[in-house]
Short mmCIF file of C-alpha atoms in Angstrom, two decimals:
data_model
loop_
_atom_site.label_atom_id
_atom_site.label_comp_id
_atom_site.label_asym_id
_atom_site.label_seq_id
_atom_site.Cartn_x
_atom_site.Cartn_y
_atom_site.Cartn_z
CA ASP A 1 -44.83 -12.31 -9.12
CA GLN A 2 -42.79 -11.59 -6.01
CA GLN A 3 -43.29 -7.98 -4.99
CA VAL A 4 -40.99 -8.34 -1.98
CA LYS A 5 -37.74 -10.22 -2.44
CA GLN A 6 -35.16 -11.42 0.02
CA ASN A 7 -32.43 -12.88 -2.13
CA SER A 8 -30.29 -14.29 0.68
CA PRO A 9 -31.83 -17.42 2.15
CA SER A 10 -29.34 -17.40 5.03
CA LEU A 11 -26.69 -15.29 6.70
CA SER A 12 -24.10 -16.10 9.37
CA VAL A 13 -22.64 -13.37 11.56
CA GLN A 14 -20.25 -13.43 14.49
CA GLU A 15 -21.73 -12.45 17.85
CA GLY A 16 -21.07 -8.78 18.56
CA ARG A 17 -20.74 -7.82 14.89
CA ILE A 18 -23.30 -6.11 12.68
CA SER A 19 -25.96 -8.16 10.88
CA ILE A 20 -27.33 -6.64 7.68
CA LEU A 21 -30.43 -8.16 6.12
CA ASN A 22 -31.47 -6.95 2.71
CA CYS A 23 -34.78 -6.68 0.93
CA ASP A 24 -35.85 -5.45 -2.51
CA TYR A 25 -39.31 -4.59 -3.70
CA THR A 26 -40.99 -3.85 -7.00
CA ASN A 27 -44.15 -1.93 -6.09
CA SER A 28 -43.46 1.80 -5.73
CA MET A 29 -46.93 2.25 -4.16
CA PHE A 30 -46.00 0.59 -0.88
CA ASP A 31 -46.63 2.90 2.09
CA TYR A 32 -45.04 0.92 4.89
CA PHE A 33 -42.24 -1.59 5.16
CA LEU A 34 -41.97 -3.96 8.07
CA TRP A 35 -39.59 -6.51 9.46
CA TYR A 36 -40.77 -9.57 11.31
CA LYS A 37 -38.72 -12.09 13.25
CA LYS A 38 -39.69 -15.73 13.51
CA TYR A 39 -38.42 -18.48 15.78
CA PRO A 40 -39.12 -22.16 14.94
CA ALA A 41 -42.63 -23.35 15.84
CA GLU A 42 -43.75 -19.79 16.61
CA GLY A 43 -45.59 -17.13 14.67
CA PRO A 44 -43.76 -14.13 13.19
CA THR A 45 -43.22 -11.25 15.63
CA PHE A 46 -43.29 -7.64 14.50
CA LEU A 47 -39.87 -6.05 14.93
CA ILE A 48 -39.69 -2.63 13.32
CA SER A 49 -41.29 -0.66 10.52
CA ILE A 50 -40.59 2.35 8.35
CA SER A 51 -42.94 4.64 6.50
CA SER A 52 -42.22 5.22 2.83
CA ILE A 53 -41.70 8.92 3.54
CA LYS A 54 -38.73 8.23 5.81
CA ASP A 55 -35.31 6.85 5.05
CA LYS A 56 -34.31 5.59 8.48
CA ASN A 57 -35.95 4.31 11.61
CA GLU A 58 -34.08 3.18 14.69
CA ASP A 59 -35.22 1.17 17.69
CA GLY A 60 -32.49 0.09 20.08
CA ARG A 61 -30.14 -2.33 18.32
CA PHE A 62 -32.36 -2.39 15.22
CA THR A 63 -32.24 0.15 12.40
CA VAL A 64 -34.07 -0.02 9.12
CA PHE A 65 -32.87 1.97 6.13
CA LEU A 66 -35.02 2.69 3.09
CA ASN A 67 -33.69 3.66 -0.32
CA LYS A 68 -36.77 4.41 -2.42
CA SER A 69 -34.90 5.17 -5.61
CA ALA A 70 -33.30 1.73 -5.49
CA LYS A 71 -36.46 0.09 -4.09
CA HIS A 72 -34.30 -1.43 -1.41
CA LEU A 73 -34.40 -1.64 2.35
CA SER A 74 -32.13 -3.17 4.91
CA LEU A 75 -32.28 -4.12 8.56
CA HIS A 76 -29.16 -3.57 10.64
CA ILE A 77 -28.73 -5.31 13.96
CA VAL A 78 -25.83 -4.15 16.07
CA PRO A 79 -24.39 -5.68 18.11
CA SER A 80 -25.70 -9.09 17.09
CA GLN A 81 -26.65 -11.39 19.94
CA PRO A 82 -27.30 -15.16 20.09
CA GLY A 83 -31.03 -14.56 20.58
CA ASP A 84 -31.13 -12.80 17.21
CA SER A 85 -30.76 -16.18 15.46
CA ALA A 86 -34.11 -16.53 13.69
CA VAL A 87 -35.77 -16.12 10.31
CA TYR A 88 -36.35 -12.48 9.35
CA PHE A 89 -39.18 -11.56 7.01
CA CYS A 90 -39.29 -8.33 5.11
CA ALA A 91 -42.85 -7.18 4.38
CA ALA A 92 -44.67 -4.29 2.78
CA ASN A 93 -48.13 -2.79 2.78
CA THR A 94 -50.19 -0.14 1.02
CA ASN A 95 -52.65 2.09 2.89
CA ARG A 96 -55.21 1.16 0.26
CA ASP A 97 -55.82 -2.20 1.87
CA ASP A 98 -54.79 -4.27 4.85
CA LYS A 99 -52.76 -6.73 2.88
CA ILE A 100 -49.15 -7.28 3.93
CA ILE A 101 -46.89 -8.83 1.30
CA PHE A 102 -44.10 -10.92 2.76
CA GLY A 103 -40.72 -11.87 1.40
CA LYS A 104 -39.48 -15.41 1.63
CA GLY A 105 -37.32 -14.75 4.69
CA THR A 106 -33.63 -14.84 5.55
CA ARG A 107 -32.35 -17.21 8.21
CA LEU A 108 -29.84 -15.42 10.43
CA HIS A 109 -27.30 -17.48 12.40
CA ILE A 110 -25.35 -15.69 15.10
CA LEU A 111 -22.09 -17.54 15.67
CA PRO A 112 -20.46 -17.63 19.12
CA ASP B 1 -52.22 -14.65 28.61
CA THR B 2 -51.49 -15.35 24.94
CA ALA B 3 -52.40 -12.49 22.62
CA VAL B 4 -53.33 -14.57 19.56
CA SER B 5 -53.98 -18.25 20.10
CA GLN B 6 -54.74 -21.04 17.67
CA THR B 7 -55.95 -24.59 18.14
CA PRO B 8 -54.86 -27.16 17.35
CA LYS B 9 -51.12 -26.68 16.97
CA TYR B 10 -50.79 -29.83 14.87
CA LEU B 11 -53.40 -31.48 12.69
CA VAL B 12 -52.87 -34.69 10.76
CA THR B 13 -55.75 -35.93 8.66
CA GLN B 14 -56.71 -37.94 5.60
CA MET B 15 -57.51 -36.55 2.18
CA GLY B 16 -61.18 -35.79 1.75
CA ASN B 17 -61.84 -35.00 5.41
CA ASP B 18 -63.26 -31.73 6.74
CA LYS B 19 -61.37 -29.91 9.49
CA SER B 20 -61.46 -26.64 11.40
CA ILE B 21 -58.79 -24.46 12.95
CA LYS B 22 -59.78 -21.98 15.65
CA CYS B 23 -58.26 -18.59 16.38
CA GLU B 24 -58.85 -16.16 19.20
CA GLN B 25 -57.26 -12.80 20.01
CA ASN B 26 -57.53 -10.94 23.31
CA LEU B 27 -55.93 -7.71 22.07
CA GLY B 28 -59.19 -5.95 21.27
CA HIS B 29 -58.17 -5.67 17.62
CA ASP B 30 -60.72 -5.00 14.91
CA THR B 31 -59.15 -7.02 12.11
CA MET B 32 -58.16 -10.67 11.92
CA TYR B 33 -56.40 -12.63 9.20
CA TRP B 34 -55.53 -16.09 8.00
CA TYR B 35 -52.19 -16.73 6.31
CA LYS B 36 -50.79 -19.86 4.71
CA GLN B 37 -47.09 -20.69 4.76
CA ASP B 38 -46.43 -23.32 2.15
CA SER B 39 -43.49 -25.67 1.65
CA LYS B 40 -41.55 -22.91 -0.11
CA LYS B 41 -41.91 -20.83 3.07
CA PHE B 42 -43.93 -18.05 1.47
CA LEU B 43 -46.37 -16.43 3.88
CA LYS B 44 -49.46 -15.51 1.89
CA ILE B 45 -52.64 -13.90 3.08
CA MET B 46 -55.82 -15.87 2.55
CA PHE B 47 -58.55 -13.84 4.27
CA SER B 48 -59.08 -10.84 6.46
CA TYR B 49 -62.11 -9.88 8.52
CA ASN B 50 -62.86 -6.49 10.02
CA ASN B 51 -65.52 -6.48 12.73
CA LYS B 52 -66.89 -9.79 11.48
CA GLU B 53 -67.02 -8.66 7.85
CA LEU B 54 -64.94 -10.26 5.11
CA ILE B 55 -62.51 -7.68 3.70
CA ILE B 56 -59.88 -9.67 1.81
CA ASN B 57 -60.38 -12.95 0.01
CA GLU B 58 -57.31 -13.87 -1.97
CA THR B 59 -58.70 -16.28 -4.57
CA VAL B 60 -58.61 -19.13 -2.11
CA PRO B 61 -60.57 -22.26 -3.18
CA ASN B 62 -64.10 -22.18 -1.84
CA ARG B 63 -63.32 -25.33 0.15
CA PHE B 64 -61.85 -22.84 2.62
CA SER B 65 -64.49 -20.95 4.57
CA PRO B 66 -63.61 -18.48 7.31
CA LYS B 67 -66.15 -17.81 10.02
CA SER B 68 -66.08 -14.94 12.49
CA PRO B 69 -68.64 -15.37 15.29
CA ASP B 70 -67.36 -12.16 16.91
CA LYS B 71 -64.47 -9.80 16.40
CA ALA B 72 -62.23 -11.76 18.79
CA HIS B 73 -62.56 -15.03 16.87
CA LEU B 74 -61.83 -16.08 13.32
CA ASN B 75 -62.09 -19.77 12.55
CA LEU B 76 -61.04 -21.53 9.37
CA HIS B 77 -63.01 -24.47 8.07
CA ILE B 78 -61.60 -26.59 5.26
CA ASN B 79 -63.75 -29.06 3.33
CA SER B 80 -62.56 -32.02 1.28
CA LEU B 81 -58.93 -31.65 2.25
CA GLU B 82 -56.32 -32.17 -0.47
CA LEU B 83 -52.62 -33.02 -0.29
CA GLY B 84 -51.75 -29.49 -1.39
CA ASP B 85 -53.47 -28.05 1.66
CA SER B 86 -50.59 -29.29 3.80
CA ALA B 87 -48.97 -26.16 5.20
CA VAL B 88 -48.66 -24.06 8.32
CA TYR B 89 -51.65 -21.78 8.82
CA PHE B 90 -51.19 -18.60 10.83
CA CYS B 91 -53.89 -16.44 12.30
CA ALA B 92 -53.11 -12.75 12.94
CA SER B 93 -54.82 -9.62 14.18
CA SER B 94 -54.25 -5.89 13.96
CA GLN B 95 -55.73 -2.52 14.83
CA ALA B 96 -57.37 -0.60 12.04
CA SER B 97 -55.23 2.51 12.43
CA GLY B 98 -51.56 3.30 12.80
CA VAL B 99 -48.59 1.23 11.68
CA PRO B 100 -49.97 -1.87 9.94
CA SER B 101 -48.19 -4.31 12.24
CA GLN B 102 -49.97 -7.60 12.72
CA TYR B 103 -49.76 -9.92 15.69
CA PHE B 104 -49.47 -13.57 14.76
CA GLY B 105 -50.57 -16.74 16.46
CA PRO B 106 -48.17 -19.67 16.85
CA GLY B 107 -49.43 -21.44 13.73
CA THR B 108 -51.20 -24.72 13.00
CA ARG B 109 -49.24 -27.30 11.06
CA LEU B 110 -51.70 -29.18 8.87
CA THR B 111 -50.59 -32.44 7.28
CA VAL B 112 -52.89 -34.12 4.80
CA LEU B 113 -52.09 -37.78 4.09
#
């Protein structure tokens, strides 16, 4: 049972435009949502997070939006740059334990 | 000065063998983890240790045995390797408090023939 779902396996965006990566979840008890970025042959790197009590968190070019009623979050990258080409994992966690549940990932291609 | 390191990066072995993967973190974190990324690309937690104590054990076969000699190291030993064990194994670490972000190692690609 996938508690965190990323329904788009891949996404292509023109350099300089906005990239929007989507994520849905089923467990309303999640306390934190996180985005990780992964390059080939490397481990995932933490990018940005949002607490379940917030609806937006911004860090430079990266903004995460949380819609709790829809159980949906999205990561916006603007402007998109070539180095943003990677696999992005959406993840979620409850304060009850240390376990982070990951989505399957979305591969983002930034086109020149 | 790598934060979370794993050795080896690649491991190719025959079915039935026993192998170990080592992990070290120099971040001073209290908690360490092992994840498995299978062929379908799902990243799933296997174990977590906090200060050398097992905290999470996600119904992993008992052929997998984590060992934490100290809080900076968490090694993974696998007995009687099977074809289905082929995957990329990631070690990670985190601090006990604050945002639950975890720092991952580069991964070990295990191939069982």
